[in-house]
Structures are given as C-alpha cells and as structure tokens.
Coordinates of C-alpha atoms (C1' of nucleotides) in Angstrom, one line a residue:
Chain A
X14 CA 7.1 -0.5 32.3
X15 CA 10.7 -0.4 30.9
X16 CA 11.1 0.9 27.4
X17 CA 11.7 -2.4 25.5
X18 CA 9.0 -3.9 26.5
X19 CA 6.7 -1.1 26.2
X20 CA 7.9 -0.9 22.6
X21 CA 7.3 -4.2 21.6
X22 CA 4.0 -4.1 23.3
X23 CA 3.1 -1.3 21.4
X24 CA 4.4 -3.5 18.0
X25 CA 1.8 -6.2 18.7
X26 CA -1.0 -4.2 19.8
X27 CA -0.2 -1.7 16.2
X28 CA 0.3 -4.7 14.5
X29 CA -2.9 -6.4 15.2
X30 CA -4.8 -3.0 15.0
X31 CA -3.4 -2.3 11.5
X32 CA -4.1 -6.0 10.5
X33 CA -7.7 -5.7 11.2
X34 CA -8.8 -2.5 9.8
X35 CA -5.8 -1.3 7.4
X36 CA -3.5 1.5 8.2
X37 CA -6.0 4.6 7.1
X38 CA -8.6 3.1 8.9
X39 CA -6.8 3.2 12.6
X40 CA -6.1 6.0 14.9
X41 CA -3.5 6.7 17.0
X42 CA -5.7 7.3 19.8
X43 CA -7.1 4.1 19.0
X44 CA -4.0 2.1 19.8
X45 CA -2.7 4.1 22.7
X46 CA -6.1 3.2 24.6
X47 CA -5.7 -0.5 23.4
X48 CA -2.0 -0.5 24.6
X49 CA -3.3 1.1 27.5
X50 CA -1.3 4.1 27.3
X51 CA -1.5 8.2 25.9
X52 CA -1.2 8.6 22.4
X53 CA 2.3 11.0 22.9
X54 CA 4.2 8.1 24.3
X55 CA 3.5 6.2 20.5
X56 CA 5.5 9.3 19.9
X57 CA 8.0 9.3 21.9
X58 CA 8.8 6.0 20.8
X59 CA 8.0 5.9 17.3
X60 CA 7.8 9.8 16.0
X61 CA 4.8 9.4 13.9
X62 CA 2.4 7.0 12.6
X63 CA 4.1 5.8 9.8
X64 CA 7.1 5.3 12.4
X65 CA 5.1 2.9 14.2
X66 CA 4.3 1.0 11.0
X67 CA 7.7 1.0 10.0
X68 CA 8.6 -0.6 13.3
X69 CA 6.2 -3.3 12.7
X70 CA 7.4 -4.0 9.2
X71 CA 11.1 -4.3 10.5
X72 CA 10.4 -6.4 13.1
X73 CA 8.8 -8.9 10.8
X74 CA 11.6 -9.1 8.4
X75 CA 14.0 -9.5 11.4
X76 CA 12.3 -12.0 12.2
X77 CA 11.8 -13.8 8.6
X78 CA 15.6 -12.9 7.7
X79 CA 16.3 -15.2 10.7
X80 CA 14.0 -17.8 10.4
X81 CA 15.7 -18.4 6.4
X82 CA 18.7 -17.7 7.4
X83 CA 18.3 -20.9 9.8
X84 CA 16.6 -22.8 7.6
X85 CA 18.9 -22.9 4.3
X86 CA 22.3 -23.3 6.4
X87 CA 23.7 -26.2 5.4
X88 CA 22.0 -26.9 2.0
X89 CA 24.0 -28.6 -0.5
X90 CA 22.9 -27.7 -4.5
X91 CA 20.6 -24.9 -5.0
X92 CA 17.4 -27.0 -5.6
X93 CA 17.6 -28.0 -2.4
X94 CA 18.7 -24.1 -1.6
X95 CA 15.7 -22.7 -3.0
X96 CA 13.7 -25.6 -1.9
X97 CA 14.4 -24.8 1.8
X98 CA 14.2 -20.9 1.5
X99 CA 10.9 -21.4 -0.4
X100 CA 9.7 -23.4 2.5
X101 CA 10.3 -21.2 5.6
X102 CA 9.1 -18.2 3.7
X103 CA 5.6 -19.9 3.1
X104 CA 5.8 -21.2 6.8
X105 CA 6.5 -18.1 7.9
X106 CA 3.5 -16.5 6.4
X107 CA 1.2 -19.2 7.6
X108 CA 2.1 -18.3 11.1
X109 CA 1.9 -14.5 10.5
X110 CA -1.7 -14.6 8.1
X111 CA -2.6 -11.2 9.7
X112 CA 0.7 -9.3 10.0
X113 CA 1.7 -10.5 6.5
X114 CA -1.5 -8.7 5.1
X115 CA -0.2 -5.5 6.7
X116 CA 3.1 -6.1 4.8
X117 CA 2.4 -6.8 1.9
X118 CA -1.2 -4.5 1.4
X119 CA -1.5 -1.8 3.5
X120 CA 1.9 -1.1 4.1
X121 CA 2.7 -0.9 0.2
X122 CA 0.5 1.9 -0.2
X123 CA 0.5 4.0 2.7
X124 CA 4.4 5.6 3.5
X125 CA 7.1 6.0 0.9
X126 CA 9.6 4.9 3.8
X127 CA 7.4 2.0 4.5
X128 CA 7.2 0.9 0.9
X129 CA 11.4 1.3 1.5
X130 CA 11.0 -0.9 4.5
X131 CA 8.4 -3.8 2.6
X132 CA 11.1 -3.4 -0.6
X133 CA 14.0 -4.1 2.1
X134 CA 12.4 -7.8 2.7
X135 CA 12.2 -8.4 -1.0
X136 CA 16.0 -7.2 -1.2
X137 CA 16.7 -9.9 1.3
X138 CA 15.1 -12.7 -0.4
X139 CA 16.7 -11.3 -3.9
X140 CA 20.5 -11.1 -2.1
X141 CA 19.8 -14.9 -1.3
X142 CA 18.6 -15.9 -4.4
X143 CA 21.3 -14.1 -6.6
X144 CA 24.1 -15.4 -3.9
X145 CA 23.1 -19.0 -4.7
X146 CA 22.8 -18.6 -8.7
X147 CA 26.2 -17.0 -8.3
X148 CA 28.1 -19.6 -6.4
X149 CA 26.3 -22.4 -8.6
X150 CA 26.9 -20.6 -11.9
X151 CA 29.6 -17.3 -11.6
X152 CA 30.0 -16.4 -14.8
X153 CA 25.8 -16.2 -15.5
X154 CA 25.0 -12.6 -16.4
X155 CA 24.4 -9.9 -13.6
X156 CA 21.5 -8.8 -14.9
X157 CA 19.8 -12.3 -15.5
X158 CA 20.7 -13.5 -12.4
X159 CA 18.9 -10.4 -10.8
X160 CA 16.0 -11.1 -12.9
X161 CA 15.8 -14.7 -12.0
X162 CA 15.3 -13.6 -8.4
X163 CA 12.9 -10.8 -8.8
X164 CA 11.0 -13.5 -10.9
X165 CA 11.3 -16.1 -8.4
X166 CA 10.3 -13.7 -5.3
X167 CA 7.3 -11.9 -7.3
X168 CA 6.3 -15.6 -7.9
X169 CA 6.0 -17.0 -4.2
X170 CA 5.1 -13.6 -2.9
X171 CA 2.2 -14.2 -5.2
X172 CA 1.5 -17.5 -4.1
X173 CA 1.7 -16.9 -0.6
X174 CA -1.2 -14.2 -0.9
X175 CA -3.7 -16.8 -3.0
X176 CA -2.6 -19.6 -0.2
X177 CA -4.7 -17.0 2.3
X178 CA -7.7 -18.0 0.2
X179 CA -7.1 -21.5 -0.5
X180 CA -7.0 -23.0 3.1
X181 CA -6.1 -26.1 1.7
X182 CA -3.0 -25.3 0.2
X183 CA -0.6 -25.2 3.1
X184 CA 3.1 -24.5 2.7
X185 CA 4.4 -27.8 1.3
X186 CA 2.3 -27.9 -1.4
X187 CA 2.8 -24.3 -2.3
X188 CA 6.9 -25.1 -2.6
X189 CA 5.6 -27.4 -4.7
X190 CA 3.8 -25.4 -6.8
X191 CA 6.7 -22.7 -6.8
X192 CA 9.3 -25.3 -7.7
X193 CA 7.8 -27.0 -10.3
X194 CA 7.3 -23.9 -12.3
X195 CA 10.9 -22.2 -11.8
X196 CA 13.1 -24.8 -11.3
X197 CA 12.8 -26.4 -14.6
X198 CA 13.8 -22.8 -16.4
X199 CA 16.3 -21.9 -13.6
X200 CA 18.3 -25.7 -13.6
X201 CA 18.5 -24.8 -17.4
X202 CA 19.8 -21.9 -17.3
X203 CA 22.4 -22.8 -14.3
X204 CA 23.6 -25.6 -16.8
X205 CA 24.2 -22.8 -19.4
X206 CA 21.7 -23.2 -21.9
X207 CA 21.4 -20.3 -23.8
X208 CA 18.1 -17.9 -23.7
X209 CA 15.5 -19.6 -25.9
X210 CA 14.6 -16.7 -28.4
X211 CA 11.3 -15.7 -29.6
X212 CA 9.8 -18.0 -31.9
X213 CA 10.0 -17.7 -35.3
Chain B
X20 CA -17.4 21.6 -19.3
X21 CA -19.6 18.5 -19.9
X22 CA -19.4 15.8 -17.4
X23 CA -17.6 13.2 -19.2
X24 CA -14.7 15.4 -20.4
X25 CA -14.2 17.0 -16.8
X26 CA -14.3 13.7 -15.4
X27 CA -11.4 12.2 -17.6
X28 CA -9.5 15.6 -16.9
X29 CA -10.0 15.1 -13.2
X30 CA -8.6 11.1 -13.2
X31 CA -5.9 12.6 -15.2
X32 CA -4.5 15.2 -13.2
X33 CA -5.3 12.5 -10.1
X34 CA -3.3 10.3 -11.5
X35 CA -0.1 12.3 -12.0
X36 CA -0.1 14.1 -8.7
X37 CA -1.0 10.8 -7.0
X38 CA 2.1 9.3 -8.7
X39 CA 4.1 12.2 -7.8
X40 CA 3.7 12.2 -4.2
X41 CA 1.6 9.1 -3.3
X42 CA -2.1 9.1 -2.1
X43 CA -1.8 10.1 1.2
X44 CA 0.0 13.1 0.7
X45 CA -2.3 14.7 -2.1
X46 CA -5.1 16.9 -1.0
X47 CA -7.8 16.9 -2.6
X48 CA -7.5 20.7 -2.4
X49 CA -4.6 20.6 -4.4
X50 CA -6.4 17.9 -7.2
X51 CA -8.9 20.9 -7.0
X52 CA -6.4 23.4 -8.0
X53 CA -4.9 22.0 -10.7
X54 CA -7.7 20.7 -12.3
X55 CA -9.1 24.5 -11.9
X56 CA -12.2 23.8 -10.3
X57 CA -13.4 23.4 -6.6
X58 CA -13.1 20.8 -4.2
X59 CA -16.8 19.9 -4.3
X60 CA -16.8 19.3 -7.9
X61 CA -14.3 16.2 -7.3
X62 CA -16.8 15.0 -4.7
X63 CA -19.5 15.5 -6.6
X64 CA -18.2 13.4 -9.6
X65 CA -16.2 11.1 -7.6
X66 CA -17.9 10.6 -4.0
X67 CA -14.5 10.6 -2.2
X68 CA -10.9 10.7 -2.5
X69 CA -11.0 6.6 -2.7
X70 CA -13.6 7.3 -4.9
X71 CA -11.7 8.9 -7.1
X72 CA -8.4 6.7 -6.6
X73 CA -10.8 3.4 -7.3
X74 CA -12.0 5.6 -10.7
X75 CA -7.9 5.6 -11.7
X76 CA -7.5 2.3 -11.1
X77 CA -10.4 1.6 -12.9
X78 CA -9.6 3.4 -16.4
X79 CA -5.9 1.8 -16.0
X80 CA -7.5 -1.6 -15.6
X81 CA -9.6 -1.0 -18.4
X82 CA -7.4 -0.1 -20.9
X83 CA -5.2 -3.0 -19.8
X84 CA -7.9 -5.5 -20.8
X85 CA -8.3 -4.1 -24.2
X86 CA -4.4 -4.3 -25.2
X87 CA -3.9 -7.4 -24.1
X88 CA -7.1 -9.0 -25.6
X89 CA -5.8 -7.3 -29.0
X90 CA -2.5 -8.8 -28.0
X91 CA -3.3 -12.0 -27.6
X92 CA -5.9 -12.6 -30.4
X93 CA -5.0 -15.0 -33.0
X94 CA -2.1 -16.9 -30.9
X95 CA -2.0 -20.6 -32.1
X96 CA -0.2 -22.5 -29.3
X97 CA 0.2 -21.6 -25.2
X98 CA 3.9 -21.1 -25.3
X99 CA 2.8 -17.5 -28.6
X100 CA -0.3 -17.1 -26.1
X101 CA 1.8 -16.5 -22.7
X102 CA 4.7 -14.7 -25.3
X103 CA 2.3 -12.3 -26.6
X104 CA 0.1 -12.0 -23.3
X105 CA 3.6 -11.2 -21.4
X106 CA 4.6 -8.4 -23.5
X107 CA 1.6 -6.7 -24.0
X108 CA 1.6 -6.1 -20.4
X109 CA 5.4 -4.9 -20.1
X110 CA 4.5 -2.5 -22.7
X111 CA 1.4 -1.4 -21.3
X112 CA 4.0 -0.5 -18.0
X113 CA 6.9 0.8 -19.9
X114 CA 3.9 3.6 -21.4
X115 CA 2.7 4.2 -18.0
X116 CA 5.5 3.8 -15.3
X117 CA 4.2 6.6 -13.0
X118 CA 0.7 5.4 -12.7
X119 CA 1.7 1.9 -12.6
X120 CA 3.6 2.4 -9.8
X121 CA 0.3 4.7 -8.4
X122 CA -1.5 1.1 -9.0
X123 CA 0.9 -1.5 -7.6
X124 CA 2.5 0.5 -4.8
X125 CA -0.1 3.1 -3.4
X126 CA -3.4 2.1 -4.5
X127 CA -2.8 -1.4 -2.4
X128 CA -2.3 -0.4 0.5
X129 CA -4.4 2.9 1.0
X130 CA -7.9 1.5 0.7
X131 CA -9.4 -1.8 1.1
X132 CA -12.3 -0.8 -2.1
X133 CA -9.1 0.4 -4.4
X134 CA -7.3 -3.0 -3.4
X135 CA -10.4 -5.1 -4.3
X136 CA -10.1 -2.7 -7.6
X137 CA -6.0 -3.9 -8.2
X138 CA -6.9 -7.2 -7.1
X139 CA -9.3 -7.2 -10.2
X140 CA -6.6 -6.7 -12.5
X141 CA -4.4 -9.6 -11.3
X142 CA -8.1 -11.5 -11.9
X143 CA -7.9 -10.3 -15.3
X144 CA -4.3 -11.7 -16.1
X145 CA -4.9 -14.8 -13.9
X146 CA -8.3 -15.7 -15.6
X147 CA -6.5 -15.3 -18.9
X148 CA -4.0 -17.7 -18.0
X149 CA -6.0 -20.1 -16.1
X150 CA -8.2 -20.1 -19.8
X151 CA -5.0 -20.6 -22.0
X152 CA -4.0 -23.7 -19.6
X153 CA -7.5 -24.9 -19.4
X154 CA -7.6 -25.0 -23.0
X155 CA -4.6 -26.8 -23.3
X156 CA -4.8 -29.3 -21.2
X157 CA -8.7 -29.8 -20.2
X158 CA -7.7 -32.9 -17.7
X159 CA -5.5 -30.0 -15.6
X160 CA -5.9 -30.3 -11.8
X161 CA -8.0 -26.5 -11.9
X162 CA -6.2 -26.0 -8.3
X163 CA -2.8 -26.2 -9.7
X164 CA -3.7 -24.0 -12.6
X165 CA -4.6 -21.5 -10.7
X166 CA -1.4 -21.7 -8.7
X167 CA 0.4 -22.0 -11.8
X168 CA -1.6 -18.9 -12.9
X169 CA -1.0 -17.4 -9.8
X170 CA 2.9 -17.7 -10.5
X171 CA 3.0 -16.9 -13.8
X172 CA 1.3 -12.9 -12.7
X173 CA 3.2 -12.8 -9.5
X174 CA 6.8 -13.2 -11.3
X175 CA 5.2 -10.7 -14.3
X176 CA 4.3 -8.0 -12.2
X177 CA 7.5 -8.1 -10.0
X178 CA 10.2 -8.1 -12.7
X179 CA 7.7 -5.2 -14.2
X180 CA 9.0 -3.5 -11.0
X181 CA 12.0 -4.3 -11.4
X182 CA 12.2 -3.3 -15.0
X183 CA 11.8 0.2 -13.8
X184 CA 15.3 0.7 -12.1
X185 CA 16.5 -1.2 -14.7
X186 CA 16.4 1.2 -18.1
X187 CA 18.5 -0.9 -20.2
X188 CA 15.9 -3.5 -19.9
X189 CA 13.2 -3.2 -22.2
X190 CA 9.6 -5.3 -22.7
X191 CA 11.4 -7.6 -24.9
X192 CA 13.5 -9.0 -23.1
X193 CA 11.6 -8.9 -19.6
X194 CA 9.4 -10.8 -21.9
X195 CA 12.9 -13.4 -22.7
X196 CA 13.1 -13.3 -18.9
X197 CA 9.9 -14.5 -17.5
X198 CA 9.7 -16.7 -20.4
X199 CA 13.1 -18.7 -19.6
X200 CA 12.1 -19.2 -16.0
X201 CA 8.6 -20.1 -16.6
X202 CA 7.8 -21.4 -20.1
X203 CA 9.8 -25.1 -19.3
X204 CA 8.2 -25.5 -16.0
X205 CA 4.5 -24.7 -16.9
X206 CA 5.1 -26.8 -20.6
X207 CA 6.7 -30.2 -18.8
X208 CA 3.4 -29.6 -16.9
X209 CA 0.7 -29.2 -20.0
X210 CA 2.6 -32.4 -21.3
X211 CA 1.4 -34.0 -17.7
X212 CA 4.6 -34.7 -16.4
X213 CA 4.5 -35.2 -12.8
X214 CA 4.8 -32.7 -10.0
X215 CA 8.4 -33.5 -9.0
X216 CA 8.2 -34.4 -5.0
X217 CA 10.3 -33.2 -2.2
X218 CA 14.3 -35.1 -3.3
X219 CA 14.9 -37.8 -1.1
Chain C
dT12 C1' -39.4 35.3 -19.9
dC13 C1' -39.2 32.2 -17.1
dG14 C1' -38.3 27.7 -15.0
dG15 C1' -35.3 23.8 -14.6
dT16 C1' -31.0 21.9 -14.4
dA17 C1' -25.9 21.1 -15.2
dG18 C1' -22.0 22.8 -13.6
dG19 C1' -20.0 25.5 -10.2
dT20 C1' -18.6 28.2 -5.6
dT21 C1' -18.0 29.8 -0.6
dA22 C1' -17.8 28.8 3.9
dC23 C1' -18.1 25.7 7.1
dC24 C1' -17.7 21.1 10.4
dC25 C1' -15.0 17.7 12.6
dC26 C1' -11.8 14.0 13.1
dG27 C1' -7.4 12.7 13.8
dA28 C1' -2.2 13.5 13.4
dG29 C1' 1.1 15.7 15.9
dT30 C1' 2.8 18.8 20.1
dA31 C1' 3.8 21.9 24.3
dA32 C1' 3.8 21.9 28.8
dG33 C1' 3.4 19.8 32.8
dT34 C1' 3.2 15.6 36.3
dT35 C1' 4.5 11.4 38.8
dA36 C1' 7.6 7.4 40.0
dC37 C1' 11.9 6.1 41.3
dG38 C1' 16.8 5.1 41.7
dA39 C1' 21.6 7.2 42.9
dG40 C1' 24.3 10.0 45.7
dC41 C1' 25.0 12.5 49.9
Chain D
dG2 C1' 15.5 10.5 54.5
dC3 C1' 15.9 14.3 51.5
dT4 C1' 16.9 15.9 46.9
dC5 C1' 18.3 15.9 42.2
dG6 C1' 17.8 13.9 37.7
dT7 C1' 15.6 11.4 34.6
dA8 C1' 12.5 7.9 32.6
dA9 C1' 7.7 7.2 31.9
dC10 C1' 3.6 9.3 31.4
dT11 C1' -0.8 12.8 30.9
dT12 C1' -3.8 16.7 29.8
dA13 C1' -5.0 19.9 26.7
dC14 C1' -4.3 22.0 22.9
dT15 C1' -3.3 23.3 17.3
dC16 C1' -4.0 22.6 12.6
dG17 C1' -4.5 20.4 8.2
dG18 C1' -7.4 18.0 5.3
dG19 C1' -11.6 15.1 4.1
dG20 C1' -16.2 15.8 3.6
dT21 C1' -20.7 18.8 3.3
dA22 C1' -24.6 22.3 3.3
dA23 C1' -26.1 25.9 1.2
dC24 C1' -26.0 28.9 -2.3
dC25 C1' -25.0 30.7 -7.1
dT26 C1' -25.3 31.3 -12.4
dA27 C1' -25.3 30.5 -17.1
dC28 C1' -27.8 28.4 -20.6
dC29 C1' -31.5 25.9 -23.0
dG30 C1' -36.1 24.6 -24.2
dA31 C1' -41.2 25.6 -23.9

DNA sequence: TCGGTAGGTTACCCCGAGTAAGTTACGAGC
DNA sequence: GCTCGTAACTTACTCGGGGTAACCTACCGA
C-alpha cells in the first residue's frame, strides 16, 4: 500500500484506538496488529508514539480550520461572525464525539508537543476571534481583545464537552447558549463602553 | 517519619517534579529519590503512580473548596457572588501556577481516574454557580443554568491559562475580564429576558 | 525481653516503547 | 528478462520504568 494511504489508515485506526482506551492505556503493538501491520512501520512513519498522536491531533485541526474557515466567509457583522464560527465548531464536534475526547483529554496530558499541537487549535480559534474584534472595533485594547477570545474559546470549549453528556443539547442550542452569555458583554464592549469596575 | 507527614512530603515533591517535566516523564524512581526514601514506600502510601497523581489533584482540589467558600461567604447579590467567586479562584492559580498547570494540562489527559478527579473540581465551581443562579432566579430553566454554569468555568479556567503568559495581568483584572464578557449576558438572563434566536 | 507493628529496603518481574538488521515486492533502465 | 535501487515491510532484540515479593529494623507497650 502506498505511503499516504497507509498513513492515514494508520490516523484512523490510532485515532479510534486512543479514543477508546486513552493514550496510556494503548500499545503500539496494539495498533500495528489492528492496522494490520508491524509495529516499526508506526515508526517509520510517525517516529514515536507521541508522533502518531500528534498526527491525529493535526489532522483534526486541519480539518476544523477548514470547515470554519468555510463557514464564516462571507459574514457580514461580527454577531453573525461569531454566530457562524460558534456553529461549525459545535457541528464539528458532534460529528467527531470520539476523536474530540482524544483532543481535548488525553492528548492535554500526555506529550508536551502534543499539548503544543491541542494549544495550536485554540490559537486558531483565538486568531479568528481577535481578527473580527479588530476589524469591528481597531482601536480596542490588545490585551482585551486577546482576552475576549481566550474567554470566548474556553467558554464553547466547555460547552462542547457538557453537550457529550447532555444528548439533548445539540449544536444549535449550544450557540445559543454561547451567544447569549458573551455577546451581550462583547457588543458592549465593541460599542466602546468602558470596563464596568468593581462595585463599590 | 509518621505517615501523615511523609505522605504530604511525598504529594509535595510529586507535585513539583510532575509540574516540572509532566507525568509521563517522572519516574517514580526519581519521586523516590528526592523524597529520600524507596520506591516501595510511594506504593505503599499511594497504590500507584495515578494513585499518587489522583492524591495531588486531590489536596489541590481541596484547598480550592475551602478559599473559595471563605471567598464567597457573606456576598449579598449574584453579580459580588460571581465577583468574589472569580477571583478567589485567579488567586488560588496566580499562588500555584506550576501545579495548576500539573492539574489542567497533565493530570487530564494521563489517566481516566485523575480526569474524573479534575473533572470534580469544575463540579465544584459549576455546582457553585448553578446554586448562586438557582437562588436567584428559582423559575430558571435548570438545563440552561447549567450551560450557563458550564460557560461561566469554561471562560474562567481558560483566561486562567492564559493569565500565565500574560504577567502583567493580574487576578484583578482577569477578574474585570471575565466579568465584562459575562456579567451582562448571564444578568439580562436572571431578569428573564429571552434567549435571543438565530437573526433573521 | 520479647513480640508486634510502623516504616523501611533490596532485588526482582515483565510489559511495552523503541531499534538494528534483514527480507520481499516492484518499477526503471539496459 | 535480468539487475539494480528503493519503498514497504518483518523478526528479534534491548532497555527503562511501573509494580511487587520478600525481607529487615527500630521502637514501644506488656
């Protein structure tokens, strides 16, 4: 079998594997049989176990960069920015309930360079939100505006993990959710009013 | 030494070299050393290395509960409640940013047990919230506050992540930050204001 | 002074990550 | 149609580290 193939055959099978029983919990030797294959060509391919994991993670937020990507072209305000972007993200976990586990869970934990990989998806979803405060509101603070998005993508990361348990909360409903909570407090702040201070 | 006080020295020195380096790449041979004692004494008083991550975790957790509780007591409306609850837990980080990020980062995704354990803190700051909205505003679909709940930890714990690369940013104003997103979207919603729906 | 036990050690097993060396399949060039 | 090169693959190993069995020893109470 050609190496591409083999490769992302490998992906799925890892993928799954990790999914079920977490990343300590599976053996190399365990995927090469499932792939149907010896464990040195995982590493030929991938180098190492946490290479393989890495490869899994990567291919997942290829996959979500594009999906958003697609699905915000052409927005007009940044309600209906965030609305959009909010949207595919929560589709896209609902069709990857297992791989998104590995992501988020077991893949935070095990690799510093996979943590690096996981914290490259956030980065995505940060750069998109800060690039749409900006172009709504340049002169906001920097720094506010980067908090705004770590606050926005800690929020539906969140909320994508407790829609796992709630099967009837699908992803409408958790925009929903998501965008009644921020958007208030982000629309304010795009409009320029100022910080609201502690209380006295 | 007695039990107790070796114990607490162990999850100590566990907790720094697990912060250092990250849970798969300690030895227990190495916890060993530095405590000064042998390997079979950490197994002995904690069953296993995910033993004895789960019984880091666990103190962590623990003396979470208590500072925020403190924190919190005596707050007369949601908006002080959420204020106070907020930065209680930033300052509880800012004291302990290596073994917060042993918690978020590596305990998750090393061991399903230890993730039940981390998930039991977000419980903690979830139940608290769900309670202050409860109380609030009895009439509350419970589903949304627990969203809402969901949201409020979710953005908390992310900008507490990103508060670490962030030094000029103290517990105040991540505090100020979370607040300014948050506070008008959850209030429009304790004055039952309706969800706002998808814009034509 | 002697037994029980809390606190401790040495020396080992074994699984699983990672590797060295070798094997087969197959297309390109003569 | 033979051979050379290389891509795809295997067998058989090493070694580090989690976990354990068995043994030790200092101290305290009867």
């Amino acid at each position: 079998m050609p190496k591409a193939q083999r490769m992302a055959q490998m992906l799925t099978v890892a993928e799954e594997i990790f999914a079920e029983q977490g990343y300590l919990a599976t053996s190399m030797d365990e995927i090469a049989e499932r792939v149907g294959v010896s464990k040195p060509m995982l590493y030929e391919y991938f180098g190492s176990k946490e290479g393989l994991l890495i490869g899994c993670i990567h291919r997942a937020r290829t996959e979500l960069r594009e999906k958003t990507a697609a699905a915000i072209a052409g927005a007009g305000s940044p309600e209906e920015f965030l609305r959009r972007g909010l949207l595919a993200f929560f589709e896209f976990i609902d069709e990857h309930r297992r791989s998104w586990a590995l992501l988020r869970q077991e893949a935070a934990v095990a690799v510093p360079s996979a943590q690096e990989e996981v914290e490259g998806i956030r980065q995505q979803q940060t750069d998109m939100i800060g690039a749409v405060l900006a172009s709504f509101t340049p002169e906001m603070d920097p720094l506010e505006a980067e908090a705004f998005a770590e606050i926005v993508v800690g929020a539906t990361e969140r909320l994508a993990v407790w829609m796992e348990r709630r099967p009837t909360v699908g992803p409408a409903l958790a925009t929903d959710y998501v965008m009644a909570v921020i958007w208030p407090g982000v629309s304010a702040r795009l409009m320029k009013q100022p910080l609201p201070a502690q209380p006295a």
